[in-house]
């Protein structure tokens, strides 16, 4: 008979301990990950007994005992481009493995909404919080009186007292542009690029694009840097705009995969072959970039590594609070995922 067939309601920790031949404290140590206090053979016996009896931890009772909610929050600008939706799904899975639910909020990339998300009243609903910083800055964050563990994520470095998991936007954009230059491109349209000195995602990725050109001794024509938003429709409209104006280009580097997919559509409609006539590279390696025609070459910024780091940092902060631990900054290394929309150099 399978373990599932033997499951019954109301199994207690005491029953698990009796069946496994151990103390209830030993069962508690196994359930709470205190493996250093339990031998490996005992741990396995307890886990097998838990599976056999179908014992389930009463998370509500546990959270009440330790003064927790069992919930962590995530605030992101929105769900377009698809990167944020995939990040939320990945974090939901990782936090669930630690017995934590994930609640998602939308800030709309508003400074006021980002700061409001970190007020004491809002944070009281959570054991920990993950905030994607788009509009706020270090001065804003340093003014906040926050006791709840917080991990920042975002496109730019924000010196603050919180842990921060960063994306290497400059490095990733440099890799994408270098790939196109190596494969023969000389007029690379940048969709979503900007001219400025802010530490925003578009400016950082534009910086990487320019650095790659400078290193190769190539000039960047202003007409090739196209300001646009980052959804599929934006990439489509920006690419059609270049074509309609008669701007010559032999490659497209779009600052998100979504806008790159729009570019692919515009190029197909106007009879330009990819990658023979125009090469295309995106950024973020969202899941559906594998299924375009042709399949999209993209920058993988370290999505899994960032999700792992965010979860591990926050869970550690929750478990160790209120013990002070120095803030940490983690930035995974980006890499190119080369598919069919670029030529092999």
Short mmCIF file of C-alpha atoms in Angstrom, two decimals:
data_model
loop_
_atom_site.label_atom_id
_atom_site.label_comp_id
_atom_site.label_asym_id
_atom_site.label_seq_id
_atom_site.Cartn_x
_atom_site.Cartn_y
_atom_site.Cartn_z
CA UNK A 1 0.00 0.00 0.00
CA UNK A 2 1.34 3.41 -0.93
CA UNK A 3 1.99 6.19 1.58
CA UNK A 4 -0.81 8.22 0.00
CA UNK A 5 -3.27 5.35 0.55
CA UNK A 6 -2.44 5.23 4.25
CA UNK A 7 -2.88 8.96 4.83
CA UNK A 8 -5.45 9.97 7.42
CA UNK A 9 -6.47 13.22 9.02
CA UNK A 10 -5.25 14.40 12.43
CA UNK A 11 -1.87 12.68 12.57
CA UNK A 12 0.19 14.28 15.34
CA UNK A 13 3.89 14.78 15.83
CA UNK A 14 3.68 12.47 18.85
CA UNK A 15 2.32 9.65 16.66
CA UNK A 16 5.16 10.19 14.17
CA UNK A 17 7.70 10.02 17.02
CA UNK A 18 6.18 6.85 18.44
CA UNK A 19 6.08 5.08 15.07
CA UNK A 20 9.68 6.12 14.28
CA UNK A 21 10.91 5.23 17.76
CA UNK A 22 12.27 8.70 18.51
CA UNK A 23 11.36 11.67 20.68
CA UNK A 24 9.04 14.44 19.57
CA UNK A 25 12.03 16.79 19.83
CA UNK A 26 13.84 14.69 17.24
CA UNK A 27 10.86 14.94 14.89
CA UNK A 28 10.79 18.70 15.46
CA UNK A 29 14.51 18.96 14.69
CA UNK A 30 14.01 17.11 11.40
CA UNK A 31 11.02 19.24 10.39
CA UNK A 32 12.83 22.48 11.18
CA UNK A 33 16.05 21.60 9.36
CA UNK A 34 18.20 21.23 12.47
CA UNK A 35 20.03 18.29 10.89
CA UNK A 36 23.17 18.82 12.95
CA UNK A 37 21.26 17.50 15.94
CA UNK A 38 20.07 14.31 14.23
CA UNK A 39 21.99 11.45 12.64
CA UNK A 40 21.42 10.85 8.94
CA UNK A 41 19.87 7.41 9.51
CA UNK A 42 17.45 8.83 12.10
CA UNK A 43 16.54 11.73 9.82
CA UNK A 44 15.71 9.32 7.01
CA UNK A 45 13.61 7.14 9.33
CA UNK A 46 11.63 10.15 10.54
CA UNK A 47 11.03 11.40 6.99
CA UNK A 48 9.89 7.93 5.90
CA UNK A 49 7.47 7.79 8.82
CA UNK A 50 6.12 11.25 8.01
CA UNK A 51 5.46 10.10 4.46
CA UNK A 52 3.92 6.83 5.65
CA UNK A 53 1.49 8.47 8.06
CA UNK A 54 0.80 11.51 5.92
CA UNK A 55 1.71 13.94 8.68
CA UNK A 56 1.35 17.60 7.69
CA UNK A 57 2.78 20.54 9.58
CA UNK A 58 0.16 22.93 10.92
CA UNK A 59 1.70 26.06 9.45
CA UNK A 60 -0.87 28.36 11.03
CA UNK A 61 -0.12 27.08 14.52
CA UNK A 62 3.62 27.19 13.88
CA UNK A 63 3.49 30.76 12.64
CA UNK A 64 1.43 31.87 15.63
CA UNK A 65 3.96 30.32 18.01
CA UNK A 66 6.89 32.14 16.43
CA UNK A 67 5.05 35.38 15.67
CA UNK A 68 5.09 35.05 11.88
CA UNK A 69 2.58 35.33 9.07
CA UNK A 70 3.97 32.61 6.81
CA UNK A 71 3.88 35.08 3.91
CA UNK A 72 6.55 37.07 2.06
CA UNK A 73 5.81 39.95 -0.26
CA UNK A 74 7.14 40.83 -3.71
CA UNK A 75 6.62 44.27 -5.27
CA UNK A 76 7.43 44.63 -8.98
CA UNK A 77 6.69 47.42 -11.50
CA UNK A 78 4.23 45.23 -13.41
CA UNK A 79 4.08 42.06 -15.47
CA UNK A 80 5.15 43.38 -18.86
CA UNK A 81 7.73 42.63 -20.04
CA UNK A 82 7.29 38.97 -19.13
CA UNK A 83 10.47 38.92 -17.03
CA UNK A 84 8.62 39.99 -13.88
CA UNK A 85 5.89 37.38 -14.28
CA UNK A 86 8.49 34.64 -14.64
CA UNK A 87 10.44 36.00 -11.67
CA UNK A 88 7.30 35.91 -9.51
CA UNK A 89 6.61 32.32 -10.51
CA UNK A 90 10.19 31.26 -9.78
CA UNK A 91 10.20 32.94 -6.38
CA UNK A 92 6.80 31.46 -5.52
CA UNK A 93 8.19 27.97 -6.05
CA UNK A 94 11.34 28.66 -4.05
CA UNK A 95 9.59 30.22 -1.08
CA UNK A 96 6.99 27.43 -1.06
CA UNK A 97 9.81 24.95 -0.49
CA UNK A 98 10.44 26.83 2.78
CA UNK A 99 6.78 26.81 3.78
CA UNK A 100 6.24 30.44 2.77
CA UNK A 101 3.50 31.89 0.59
CA UNK A 102 4.32 34.66 -1.86
CA UNK A 103 2.05 37.69 -2.26
CA UNK A 104 2.72 39.94 -5.26
CA UNK A 105 2.12 43.69 -5.42
CA UNK A 106 2.43 46.06 -8.38
CA UNK A 107 4.13 49.45 -8.00
CA UNK A 108 3.80 50.73 -11.55
CA UNK A 109 7.46 51.88 -11.33
CA UNK A 110 6.26 54.70 -9.06
CA UNK A 111 8.65 56.10 -6.44
CA UNK A 112 5.75 56.73 -4.06
CA UNK A 113 4.43 53.18 -4.47
CA UNK A 114 7.88 51.67 -3.91
CA UNK A 115 8.35 53.62 -0.68
CA UNK A 116 4.80 52.89 0.45
CA UNK A 117 5.48 49.17 0.06
CA UNK A 118 8.15 49.47 2.77
CA UNK A 119 6.07 51.27 5.38
CA UNK A 120 5.65 49.54 8.73
CA UNK A 121 1.90 49.17 8.25
CA UNK A 122 2.32 47.36 4.94
CA UNK A 123 5.22 45.20 6.09
CA UNK A 124 3.32 43.99 9.16
CA UNK A 125 1.53 41.52 6.87
CA UNK A 126 4.78 39.85 5.84
CA UNK A 127 7.68 37.93 7.35
CA UNK A 128 9.94 39.40 4.68
CA UNK A 129 9.72 41.52 1.56
CA UNK A 130 11.33 41.69 -1.89
CA UNK A 131 11.22 45.06 -3.64
CA UNK A 132 12.13 45.77 -7.25
CA UNK A 133 13.62 49.27 -7.13
CA UNK A 134 12.99 51.28 -10.28
CA UNK A 135 12.28 54.85 -9.20
CA UNK A 136 13.53 55.08 -5.60
CA UNK A 137 17.09 55.87 -4.60
CA UNK A 138 19.46 55.31 -1.70
CA UNK A 139 18.45 58.52 0.08
CA UNK A 140 14.80 57.41 0.05
CA UNK A 141 15.61 53.96 1.38
CA UNK A 142 17.93 55.13 4.14
CA UNK A 143 15.16 57.27 5.64
CA UNK A 144 12.86 54.30 6.18
CA UNK A 145 12.51 52.68 9.59
CA UNK A 146 12.13 49.03 8.64
CA UNK A 147 12.31 46.04 10.99
CA UNK A 148 11.01 43.44 8.55
CA UNK A 149 13.74 41.67 6.50
CA UNK A 150 13.96 43.21 3.02
CA UNK A 151 15.87 42.18 -0.11
CA UNK A 152 16.13 44.66 -2.96
CA UNK A 153 16.22 43.64 -6.58
CA UNK A 154 16.56 45.90 -9.57
CA UNK A 155 18.43 47.10 -12.54
CA UNK A 156 20.81 49.47 -10.80
CA UNK A 157 22.96 49.57 -7.71
CA UNK A 158 21.24 51.36 -4.82
CA UNK A 159 23.65 51.73 -1.89
CA UNK A 160 21.54 51.00 1.18
CA UNK A 161 21.41 48.91 4.31
CA UNK A 162 19.41 46.15 2.61
CA UNK A 163 20.61 43.04 0.79
CA UNK A 164 20.53 43.61 -2.96
CA UNK A 165 20.43 41.15 -5.87
CA UNK A 166 21.48 42.94 -9.04
CA UNK A 167 21.39 42.27 -12.75
CA UNK A 168 24.55 43.09 -14.72
CA UNK A 169 22.87 45.25 -17.34
CA UNK A 170 26.04 46.85 -18.65
CA UNK A 171 27.88 43.55 -18.97
CA UNK A 172 24.95 41.76 -20.56
CA UNK A 173 24.39 44.49 -23.14
CA UNK A 174 28.10 44.55 -23.92
CA UNK A 175 28.04 40.79 -24.57
CA UNK A 176 25.03 41.09 -26.88
CA UNK A 177 26.59 43.89 -28.91
CA UNK A 178 29.95 42.16 -29.10
CA UNK A 179 28.24 39.05 -30.48
CA UNK A 180 26.61 41.08 -33.25
CA UNK A 181 29.84 42.88 -34.11
CA UNK A 182 31.78 39.59 -34.26
CA UNK A 183 29.21 38.19 -36.66
CA UNK A 184 29.61 41.11 -39.05
CA UNK A 185 27.01 43.68 -37.96
CA UNK A 186 28.08 47.31 -38.29
CA UNK A 187 24.81 49.24 -37.97
CA UNK A 188 23.07 47.87 -34.88
CA UNK A 189 19.72 49.41 -34.01
CA UNK A 190 19.17 49.70 -30.25
CA UNK A 191 15.48 49.42 -29.32
CA UNK A 192 14.72 51.13 -26.01
CA UNK A 193 18.06 52.92 -25.80
CA UNK A 194 18.47 56.29 -24.15
CA UNK A 195 21.01 59.08 -23.88
CA UNK A 196 21.61 60.15 -20.29
CA UNK A 197 23.46 59.56 -17.07
CA UNK A 198 20.79 57.97 -14.86
CA UNK A 199 21.37 54.52 -13.44
CA UNK A 200 18.21 53.13 -15.06
CA UNK A 201 17.92 49.86 -16.94
CA UNK A 202 17.75 51.52 -20.39
CA UNK A 203 20.73 53.76 -19.65
CA UNK A 204 22.83 50.91 -18.28
CA UNK A 205 22.11 48.66 -21.26
CA UNK A 206 22.79 51.57 -23.60
CA UNK A 207 26.12 52.03 -21.86
CA UNK A 208 27.07 48.41 -22.54
CA UNK A 209 26.05 48.82 -26.19
CA UNK A 210 28.27 51.89 -26.53
CA UNK A 211 31.20 50.27 -24.72
CA UNK A 212 31.20 47.38 -27.18
CA UNK A 213 31.24 49.79 -30.11
CA UNK A 214 34.05 51.83 -28.57
CA UNK A 215 36.13 48.70 -27.97
CA UNK A 216 35.69 47.72 -31.63
CA UNK A 217 36.48 51.23 -32.90
CA UNK A 218 32.99 51.65 -34.35
CA UNK A 219 30.90 54.82 -34.45
CA UNK A 220 27.29 54.77 -33.19
CA UNK A 221 24.90 56.81 -35.34
CA UNK A 222 22.31 58.65 -33.26
CA UNK A 223 19.52 57.52 -35.59
CA UNK A 224 20.15 53.91 -34.54
CA UNK A 225 19.27 54.54 -30.88
CA UNK A 226 15.48 54.37 -30.72
CA UNK A 227 13.60 55.38 -27.60
CA UNK A 228 10.65 53.09 -26.95
CA UNK A 229 8.98 51.02 -24.24
CA UNK A 230 9.64 47.32 -23.83
CA UNK A 231 6.55 45.32 -24.79
CA UNK A 232 6.07 43.35 -28.00
CA UNK A 233 4.03 46.14 -29.62
CA UNK A 234 6.74 48.67 -28.77
CA UNK A 235 9.48 46.64 -30.45
CA UNK A 236 7.26 46.14 -33.48
CA UNK A 237 6.44 49.86 -33.81
CA UNK A 238 10.06 50.95 -33.31
CA UNK A 239 11.35 48.57 -35.98
CA UNK A 240 8.64 49.54 -38.46
CA UNK A 241 9.50 53.16 -37.76
CA UNK A 242 13.15 52.61 -38.71
CA UNK A 243 12.14 50.78 -41.87
CA UNK A 244 9.56 53.39 -42.88
CA UNK A 245 12.13 56.18 -42.40
CA UNK A 246 14.62 54.34 -44.59
CA UNK A 247 17.21 53.97 -41.81
CA UNK A 248 19.77 51.33 -42.78
CA UNK A 249 20.55 48.69 -40.16
CA UNK A 250 21.88 45.14 -40.26
CA UNK A 251 21.12 44.10 -36.67
CA UNK A 252 18.73 44.83 -33.82
CA UNK A 253 19.59 44.71 -30.14
CA UNK A 254 16.33 45.04 -28.22
CA UNK A 255 16.56 45.78 -24.50
CA UNK A 256 13.98 43.09 -23.68
CA UNK A 257 12.98 39.82 -25.26
CA UNK A 258 9.41 41.10 -25.63
CA UNK A 259 10.48 44.05 -27.78
CA UNK A 260 12.82 41.76 -29.74
CA UNK A 261 9.85 39.54 -30.57
CA UNK A 262 8.03 42.60 -31.89
CA UNK A 263 11.07 43.39 -34.03
CA UNK A 264 11.02 39.87 -35.48
CA UNK A 265 7.40 40.40 -36.55
CA UNK A 266 8.17 43.75 -38.20
CA UNK A 267 11.12 42.31 -40.08
CA UNK A 268 9.07 39.33 -41.31
CA UNK A 269 6.28 41.61 -42.54
CA UNK A 270 8.71 43.72 -44.54
CA UNK A 271 10.51 40.78 -46.16
CA UNK A 272 13.77 41.03 -44.24
CA UNK A 273 15.26 37.66 -43.46
CA UNK A 274 16.58 36.88 -39.98
CA UNK A 275 19.47 36.36 -39.54
CA UNK A 276 20.63 36.67 -43.17
CA UNK A 277 19.52 40.29 -43.66
CA UNK A 278 19.12 41.46 -40.08
CA UNK A 279 20.31 39.77 -36.90
CA UNK A 280 18.29 40.15 -33.69
CA UNK A 281 19.25 39.80 -30.01
CA UNK A 282 17.03 40.27 -26.97
CA UNK A 283 17.65 40.45 -23.25
CA UNK A 284 16.22 38.47 -20.26
CA UNK A 285 15.91 34.93 -21.70
CA UNK A 286 12.20 34.67 -20.90
CA UNK A 287 10.71 31.27 -21.61
CA UNK A 288 8.86 32.07 -24.84
CA UNK A 289 12.04 33.41 -26.49
CA UNK A 290 12.79 29.76 -27.32
CA UNK A 291 9.62 29.43 -29.40
CA UNK A 292 9.81 32.36 -31.81
CA UNK A 293 10.52 31.82 -35.50
CA UNK A 294 13.45 31.99 -35.74
CA UNK A 295 14.28 31.18 -32.11
CA UNK A 296 15.60 34.30 -30.40
CA UNK A 297 19.22 34.80 -29.36
CA UNK A 298 19.19 36.54 -25.99
CA UNK A 299 21.11 37.57 -22.90
CA UNK A 300 20.64 35.22 -19.97
CA UNK A 301 21.25 37.49 -16.96
CA UNK A 302 21.38 34.66 -14.42
CA UNK A 303 17.66 34.28 -13.74
CA UNK A 304 17.89 31.06 -11.73
CA UNK A 305 20.89 32.29 -9.76
CA UNK A 306 19.11 35.54 -8.90
CA UNK A 307 15.94 33.73 -7.78
CA UNK A 308 18.03 31.38 -5.63
CA UNK A 309 19.93 34.28 -4.08
CA UNK A 310 16.80 36.32 -3.36
CA UNK A 311 15.14 33.39 -1.61
CA UNK A 312 18.23 32.35 0.34
CA UNK A 313 18.97 35.88 1.53
CA UNK A 314 15.44 36.56 2.69
CA UNK A 315 14.94 33.18 4.37
CA UNK A 316 18.24 33.65 6.19
CA UNK A 317 17.20 37.13 7.34
CA UNK A 318 13.84 35.84 8.56
CA UNK A 319 15.45 32.98 10.48
CA UNK A 320 18.16 35.15 12.08
CA UNK A 321 16.16 38.26 12.94
CA UNK A 322 16.75 40.45 14.76
CA UNK A 323 20.48 39.62 14.74
CA UNK A 324 22.26 42.23 12.56
CA UNK A 325 24.11 40.89 9.53
CA UNK A 326 26.01 43.15 7.09
CA UNK A 327 24.11 43.85 3.88
CA UNK A 328 25.20 41.79 0.90
CA UNK A 329 25.19 42.54 -2.83
CA UNK A 330 24.96 39.68 -5.34
CA UNK A 331 25.33 40.08 -9.12
CA UNK A 332 25.35 36.89 -11.23
CA UNK A 333 27.38 36.85 -14.43
CA UNK A 334 25.35 37.18 -17.65
CA UNK A 335 25.86 34.96 -20.68
CA UNK A 336 24.63 34.73 -24.25
CA UNK A 337 22.11 32.07 -25.27
CA UNK A 338 22.70 31.87 -29.01
CA UNK A 339 19.82 30.57 -31.10
CA UNK A 340 18.65 31.08 -34.67
CA UNK A 341 18.22 34.86 -34.89
CA UNK A 342 22.00 35.49 -35.11
CA UNK A 343 24.69 34.14 -37.35
CA UNK A 344 27.50 32.01 -35.97
CA UNK A 345 30.67 34.09 -35.96
#
